[in-house]
Short mmCIF file of C-alpha atoms in Angstrom, two decimals:
data_model
loop_
_atom_site.label_atom_id
_atom_site.label_comp_id
_atom_site.label_asym_id
_atom_site.label_seq_id
_atom_site.Cartn_x
_atom_site.Cartn_y
_atom_site.Cartn_z
CA MET A 24 23.31 7.14 -15.61
CA VAL A 25 21.87 10.44 -14.36
CA THR A 26 19.62 9.69 -11.37
CA VAL A 27 19.56 6.77 -8.94
CA GLY A 28 16.97 5.96 -6.30
CA ILE A 29 17.89 3.59 -3.46
CA ASP A 30 15.37 2.04 -1.08
CA LEU A 31 17.30 1.50 2.14
CA ALA A 32 16.88 -1.53 4.36
CA LYS A 33 18.83 -3.60 6.89
CA SER A 34 20.08 -6.42 4.66
CA VAL A 35 18.69 -6.18 1.10
CA PHE A 36 18.46 -2.90 -0.85
CA ALA A 37 16.62 -1.96 -4.04
CA VAL A 38 18.33 0.25 -6.66
CA HIS A 39 16.63 2.01 -9.57
CA GLY A 40 18.59 4.22 -12.01
CA VAL A 41 17.52 6.17 -15.11
CA ASP A 42 19.40 7.77 -17.99
CA GLU A 43 19.09 11.24 -19.51
CA CYS A 44 15.83 10.31 -21.26
CA GLY A 45 14.28 9.04 -18.04
CA LYS A 46 14.38 5.39 -19.12
CA PRO A 47 15.42 2.71 -16.61
CA ALA A 48 19.11 1.89 -17.05
CA LEU A 49 19.84 0.13 -13.76
CA VAL A 50 17.18 -1.97 -12.05
CA ARG A 51 18.38 -4.11 -9.16
CA PRO A 52 15.47 -5.20 -6.91
CA GLU A 53 17.77 -7.06 -4.51
CA VAL A 54 21.26 -5.84 -3.67
CA PRO A 55 22.94 -7.35 -0.57
CA ARG A 56 24.23 -4.91 2.00
CA GLY A 57 27.85 -5.91 1.42
CA LYS A 58 27.65 -5.18 -2.32
CA LEU A 59 25.77 -1.85 -2.27
CA LEU A 60 28.84 0.34 -1.84
CA GLU A 61 30.69 -1.61 -4.54
CA LEU A 62 27.79 -1.07 -6.96
CA VAL A 63 27.57 2.67 -6.28
CA ALA A 64 31.37 3.08 -6.56
CA LYS A 65 31.26 1.77 -10.16
CA LEU A 66 28.65 4.35 -11.24
CA PRO A 67 29.67 7.68 -12.80
CA PRO A 68 28.96 10.76 -10.63
CA CYS A 69 25.18 11.15 -10.52
CA LEU A 70 22.28 12.28 -8.33
CA ILE A 71 21.33 9.71 -5.68
CA GLY A 72 18.06 9.97 -3.77
CA MET A 73 17.16 8.13 -0.57
CA GLU A 74 14.51 8.30 2.12
CA ALA A 75 15.60 9.78 5.45
CA CYS A 76 15.66 6.79 7.79
CA SER A 77 18.03 4.84 9.98
CA GLY A 78 21.49 4.74 8.39
CA ALA A 79 20.62 7.20 5.62
CA HIS A 80 23.18 9.80 6.70
CA HIS A 81 25.89 7.14 6.91
CA TRP A 82 25.23 5.96 3.36
CA ALA A 83 25.04 9.57 2.13
CA ARG A 84 28.52 10.30 3.50
CA GLU A 85 29.89 7.11 1.93
CA PHE A 86 28.34 7.83 -1.49
CA GLU A 87 29.63 11.41 -1.53
CA LYS A 88 33.19 10.08 -1.30
CA TYR A 89 32.78 8.78 -4.86
CA GLY A 90 31.67 12.15 -6.24
CA HIS A 91 27.92 11.57 -6.14
CA THR A 92 25.34 14.20 -5.15
CA VAL A 93 23.12 12.74 -2.44
CA ARG A 94 19.68 14.01 -1.42
CA LEU A 95 17.53 12.73 1.46
CA MET A 96 13.75 13.10 1.52
CA ALA A 97 11.03 12.48 4.06
CA PRO A 98 9.14 9.25 3.23
CA LYS A 99 5.78 11.05 3.15
CA PHE A 100 7.03 13.23 0.25
CA VAL A 101 8.05 10.13 -1.74
CA ALA A 102 4.77 8.21 -1.33
CA PRO A 103 2.78 10.24 -3.95
CA TYR A 104 5.26 9.19 -6.67
CA ARG A 105 4.71 5.48 -6.12
CA MET A 106 2.73 4.71 -9.26
CA SER A 107 1.70 1.15 -8.39
CA GLY A 108 -0.51 2.28 -5.50
CA LYS A 109 -0.90 0.79 -2.03
CA ARG A 110 -1.59 -2.76 -3.19
CA GLY A 111 1.53 -2.87 -5.34
CA LYS A 112 3.98 -1.55 -2.78
CA ASN A 113 7.37 -3.28 -2.78
CA ASP A 114 11.03 -2.35 -2.53
CA ALA A 115 11.49 -2.02 -6.30
CA ALA A 116 8.49 0.32 -6.58
CA ASP A 117 9.82 2.37 -3.67
CA ALA A 118 13.21 2.75 -5.35
CA ALA A 119 11.55 3.89 -8.60
CA ALA A 120 9.42 6.40 -6.66
CA ILE A 121 12.51 7.76 -4.90
CA CYS A 122 14.27 8.11 -8.26
CA GLU A 123 11.32 10.12 -9.58
CA ALA A 124 10.81 12.25 -6.46
CA VAL A 125 14.44 13.37 -6.12
CA THR A 126 14.29 15.12 -9.51
CA ARG A 127 11.26 17.29 -8.67
CA PRO A 128 12.24 20.98 -8.47
CA SER A 129 9.79 21.64 -5.62
CA MET A 130 10.96 18.70 -3.49
CA ARG A 131 12.09 19.51 0.05
CA PHE A 132 15.18 17.70 1.26
CA VAL A 133 16.52 16.71 4.67
CA PRO A 134 19.84 18.33 5.64
CA LEU A 135 22.75 15.89 5.54
CA LYS A 136 24.50 15.47 8.87
CA SER A 137 28.22 15.10 9.34
CA LEU A 138 29.76 12.55 11.69
CA GLU A 139 30.42 15.31 14.22
CA GLN A 140 26.78 16.43 14.12
CA GLN A 141 25.52 12.90 14.63
CA SER A 142 27.92 12.30 17.51
CA ARG A 143 26.49 15.35 19.30
CA LEU A 144 22.95 14.23 18.57
CA PHE A 145 23.83 10.88 20.18
CA VAL A 146 24.19 12.73 23.49
CA HIS A 147 20.81 14.44 23.04
CA ARG A 148 19.06 11.20 22.10
CA ALA A 149 20.55 9.36 25.07
CA ARG A 150 19.60 12.16 27.47
CA GLN A 151 16.05 12.29 26.11
CA GLY A 152 15.77 8.54 26.57
CA TYR A 153 16.82 8.80 30.20
CA VAL A 154 14.31 11.61 30.75
CA GLN A 155 11.53 9.44 29.34
CA GLN A 156 12.59 6.53 31.54
CA ARG A 157 12.53 8.82 34.58
CA THR A 158 9.04 10.07 33.73
CA ALA A 159 7.79 6.51 33.25
CA LEU A 160 9.36 5.44 36.55
CA ILE A 161 7.72 8.32 38.46
CA ASN A 162 4.34 7.43 36.98
CA ARG A 163 4.91 3.78 37.91
CA ILE A 164 5.61 4.77 41.51
CA ARG A 165 2.44 6.89 41.62
CA GLY A 166 0.40 4.05 40.16
CA LEU A 167 1.66 1.46 42.63
CA LEU A 168 1.20 3.72 45.65
CA SER A 169 -2.32 4.58 44.54
CA GLU A 170 -3.16 0.88 44.93
CA LEU A 171 -2.39 1.32 48.63
CA GLY A 172 -4.52 4.45 48.95
CA ILE A 173 -1.57 6.85 48.70
CA VAL A 174 -2.41 9.30 45.92
CA LEU A 175 0.48 11.61 44.96
CA PRO A 176 0.32 14.71 42.73
CA LEU A 177 1.94 14.92 39.30
CA LYS A 178 4.87 17.10 40.36
CA ALA A 179 8.05 15.02 40.27
CA ALA A 180 9.69 16.67 43.29
CA THR A 181 6.58 16.05 45.39
CA VAL A 182 6.46 12.40 44.36
CA ARG A 183 10.08 11.91 45.42
CA ARG A 184 9.56 13.59 48.80
CA GLU A 185 6.28 11.97 49.77
CA ALA A 186 7.27 8.55 48.47
CA HIS A 187 10.29 8.58 50.78
CA GLN A 188 8.07 9.70 53.66
CA HIS A 189 5.65 6.78 53.14
CA LEU A 190 8.38 4.22 52.44
CA GLU A 191 8.75 2.94 56.02
CA ASP A 192 4.99 2.48 56.37
CA LEU A 193 4.66 0.24 53.31
CA PRO A 194 3.97 -3.45 54.09
CA GLY A 195 6.13 -6.40 53.04
CA TRP A 196 7.33 -6.49 49.46
CA CYS A 197 5.78 -3.10 48.73
CA ASN A 198 8.58 -1.48 50.73
CA THR A 199 11.22 -3.40 48.74
CA VAL A 200 9.74 -2.58 45.33
CA VAL A 201 9.16 1.12 45.93
CA GLY A 202 12.57 1.45 47.61
CA ASP A 203 14.29 -0.07 44.56
CA MET A 204 12.34 2.27 42.28
CA LEU A 205 13.37 5.32 44.29
CA SER A 206 16.98 4.13 44.14
CA GLU A 207 16.72 3.74 40.36
CA LEU A 208 15.13 7.19 40.15
CA THR A 209 18.14 8.70 41.94
CA HIS A 210 20.45 6.90 39.51
CA LEU A 211 18.56 8.34 36.51
CA ASP A 212 18.74 11.83 38.02
CA GLU A 213 22.51 11.52 38.29
CA ARG A 214 22.82 10.19 34.73
CA ILE A 215 20.70 13.03 33.29
CA LYS A 216 22.75 15.58 35.22
CA GLU A 217 25.91 14.03 33.78
CA TYR A 218 24.58 14.31 30.23
CA ASP A 219 23.53 17.90 30.87
CA GLN A 220 27.16 18.63 31.67
CA HIS A 221 28.27 16.90 28.45
CA ILE A 222 25.90 19.04 26.39
CA GLU A 223 26.89 22.23 28.18
CA GLN A 224 30.57 21.50 27.59
CA ALA A 225 29.97 20.81 23.89
CA ALA A 226 27.97 24.05 23.55
CA LYS A 227 30.77 26.09 25.15
CA GLU A 228 33.31 24.65 22.72
CA ASP A 229 31.21 25.45 19.63
CA VAL A 230 31.31 29.01 18.24
CA GLN A 231 27.86 28.81 16.64
CA ALA A 232 26.25 27.42 19.79
CA ARG A 233 27.78 30.20 21.89
CA GLN A 234 26.32 32.76 19.51
CA LEU A 235 22.86 31.18 19.65
CA MET A 236 22.91 31.25 23.43
CA GLN A 237 22.87 35.06 23.29
CA LEU A 238 19.16 34.85 22.49
CA GLY A 239 16.65 34.77 25.33
CA GLY A 240 15.12 31.34 25.73
CA VAL A 241 17.99 29.53 23.97
CA GLY A 242 20.20 27.63 26.41
CA PRO A 243 23.03 25.14 25.89
CA ILE A 244 20.70 22.21 25.14
CA THR A 245 18.68 24.10 22.53
CA ALA A 246 21.71 25.73 20.92
CA SER A 247 23.65 22.47 20.73
CA ALA A 248 20.66 20.59 19.29
CA ILE A 249 20.02 23.21 16.59
CA VAL A 250 23.65 23.32 15.46
CA ALA A 251 23.89 19.52 15.44
CA SER A 252 20.64 19.21 13.44
CA VAL A 253 20.98 21.90 10.75
CA GLY A 254 24.61 23.03 10.83
CA LYS A 255 24.74 26.50 9.30
CA GLY A 256 21.19 26.27 7.95
CA HIS A 257 22.19 26.31 4.27
CA ASP A 258 19.36 23.91 3.41
CA PHE A 259 16.78 26.62 4.22
CA SER A 260 16.33 29.69 2.04
CA CYS A 261 14.79 31.83 4.79
CA GLY A 262 13.87 31.84 8.45
CA ARG A 263 10.23 31.10 7.75
CA GLN A 264 11.20 27.93 5.89
CA PHE A 265 13.15 26.86 8.96
CA CYS A 266 10.05 27.53 11.09
CA ALA A 267 7.93 25.48 8.68
CA TRP A 268 10.43 22.62 8.92
CA LEU A 269 10.08 22.76 12.71
CA GLY A 270 6.26 22.81 12.49
CA LEU A 271 5.89 26.22 14.16
CA VAL A 272 3.81 27.81 11.38
CA PRO A 273 -0.01 27.56 11.18
CA GLY A 274 -1.59 25.05 8.85
CA GLN A 275 -3.40 26.69 5.96
CA TYR A 276 -6.82 25.59 4.68
CA SER A 277 -7.52 28.32 2.13
CA SER A 278 -9.87 28.12 -0.82
CA GLY A 279 -11.84 30.50 -3.00
CA GLY A 280 -9.75 33.48 -2.02
CA LYS A 281 -10.46 33.01 1.69
CA GLN A 282 -7.48 32.48 3.95
CA ARG A 283 -8.02 30.05 6.80
CA LEU A 284 -5.12 29.53 9.18
CA GLY A 285 -5.40 26.73 11.72
CA ARG A 286 -3.13 25.38 14.41
CA ILE A 287 0.60 24.85 14.02
CA THR A 288 1.44 21.88 11.82
CA LYS A 289 3.78 20.16 14.34
CA ALA A 290 5.73 18.78 11.40
CA GLY A 291 9.46 18.14 11.45
CA ASP A 292 11.72 17.68 14.45
CA ALA A 293 9.56 17.41 17.59
CA TYR A 294 12.62 17.53 19.86
CA LEU A 295 13.80 20.93 18.58
CA ARG A 296 10.26 22.28 18.60
CA THR A 297 9.78 21.21 22.22
CA LEU A 298 13.03 22.88 23.29
CA LEU A 299 12.08 26.13 21.57
CA ILE A 300 8.60 26.07 23.14
CA MET A 301 10.06 25.52 26.62
CA GLY A 302 12.48 28.39 26.07
CA ALA A 303 9.66 30.62 24.85
CA LYS A 304 7.70 29.93 28.05
CA ALA A 305 10.68 31.13 30.08
CA VAL A 306 10.97 34.28 27.94
CA LEU A 307 7.27 35.05 28.31
CA SER A 308 7.30 34.57 32.08
CA ALA A 309 10.19 37.05 32.43
CA ALA A 310 8.93 39.51 29.82
CA LYS A 311 6.68 41.41 32.26
CA ASN A 312 9.70 42.71 34.16
CA LYS A 313 11.69 43.75 31.08
CA ALA A 314 11.49 46.72 28.72
CA ASP A 315 13.35 45.49 25.60
CA PRO A 316 11.44 45.38 22.27
CA VAL A 317 11.11 41.58 22.18
CA SER A 318 9.69 41.44 25.72
CA ARG A 319 7.21 44.25 25.03
CA TRP A 320 6.14 42.53 21.82
CA ALA A 321 5.65 39.21 23.63
CA VAL A 322 3.52 40.84 26.34
CA GLN A 323 1.35 42.53 23.69
CA ILE A 324 0.86 39.22 21.86
CA GLN A 325 -0.20 37.54 25.11
CA ALA A 326 -2.69 40.31 25.91
CA ARG A 327 -4.14 40.21 22.41
CA ARG A 328 -4.10 36.50 21.51
CA GLY A 329 -3.63 34.54 24.74
CA TYR A 330 -0.80 32.73 26.51
CA TRP A 331 -0.17 29.71 24.28
CA LYS A 332 -0.29 31.63 21.00
CA ALA A 333 2.20 34.05 22.48
CA VAL A 334 4.46 31.15 23.44
CA VAL A 335 4.38 29.76 19.90
CA ALA A 336 5.00 33.23 18.46
CA VAL A 337 8.08 33.72 20.66
CA ALA A 338 9.35 30.24 19.74
CA ALA A 339 8.90 30.98 16.03
CA LYS A 340 10.67 34.32 16.40
CA ASN A 341 13.58 32.64 18.19
CA ALA A 342 13.77 30.00 15.45
CA ARG A 343 13.99 32.68 12.76
CA MET A 344 16.70 34.55 14.64
CA CYS A 345 18.61 31.30 15.16
CA TRP A 346 18.57 30.69 11.41
CA ALA A 347 19.73 34.26 10.75
CA MET A 348 22.58 33.83 13.25
CA LEU A 349 23.71 30.58 11.62
CA GLN A 350 23.59 32.16 8.16
CA ARG A 351 25.27 35.49 8.89
CA GLY A 352 27.66 34.43 11.62
CA GLU A 353 29.49 37.36 13.17
CA ASN A 354 27.63 39.81 10.91
CA PHE A 355 24.37 39.16 12.74
CA LYS A 356 23.27 41.98 15.02
CA MET A 357 20.89 41.48 17.91
CA PRO A 358 17.59 43.41 17.54
CA ALA A 359 17.77 46.75 19.32
#
């Protein structure tokens, strides 16, 4: 047994293994969840491929304990190797496609996360969920008040202030409902603030995160999220590859010797990309009052290409420097 592809699921898994000649040597279309680890433990050390999905990192850590080499791939990179086509899609075909895709030399893999990395990402995911709930609740308040002729602007602070001002004038049950929503909004604000403190504390305790926070536009949330997502960045050969993984590079539509660069691809981790973009906006807003090389460069980009392209350029530059910091550690020197 040389290569094994496993199609992950909740209860029943599909396993497809091939030998040195590429011939199927282990075909198990239905493996119960309780017997998967037992089956993998009996195999000799081999290459195991899986799609990056829920539980993939857990299984990767378990399989590595038995000496296997585990690789995770994005599902969209596995789909072209499914030979049976769309009409013949099933778990067994997916496992065979994974087994084929993991052996390709040009395949791009997802970095494996340790238990410590995932525990820190738990905090980020929970905080982001509370932020989304708060945004939805603010929009719900605006929508309900608009039914009574009270139209509030989009700014969250203004909605809070004016909603409290109109609360006593609301009739009947409207006062009760909006009052409960404002109370829940205050609770979400406190919970988000609490999680901000958790993230800030974790960033202060991590050496790599403290080093990343030396960059302009990279705060505790961004630094902690990058370290928890990519570790030391060993899965990327260069800073540009890290940018491409984040979706901060332009999409290319070149043909016939003509280079056509479009908008950024927005591939990869949207959470990290959003944090870097927000940090870049802060850098660009403060760049006019600074004289360091990065600030001057950002101002020149804005004058030449416009505000949003300058923001993306600063975010991409920060991403490359973050990768260089993670790779070189203490040997990294800030640009003069």
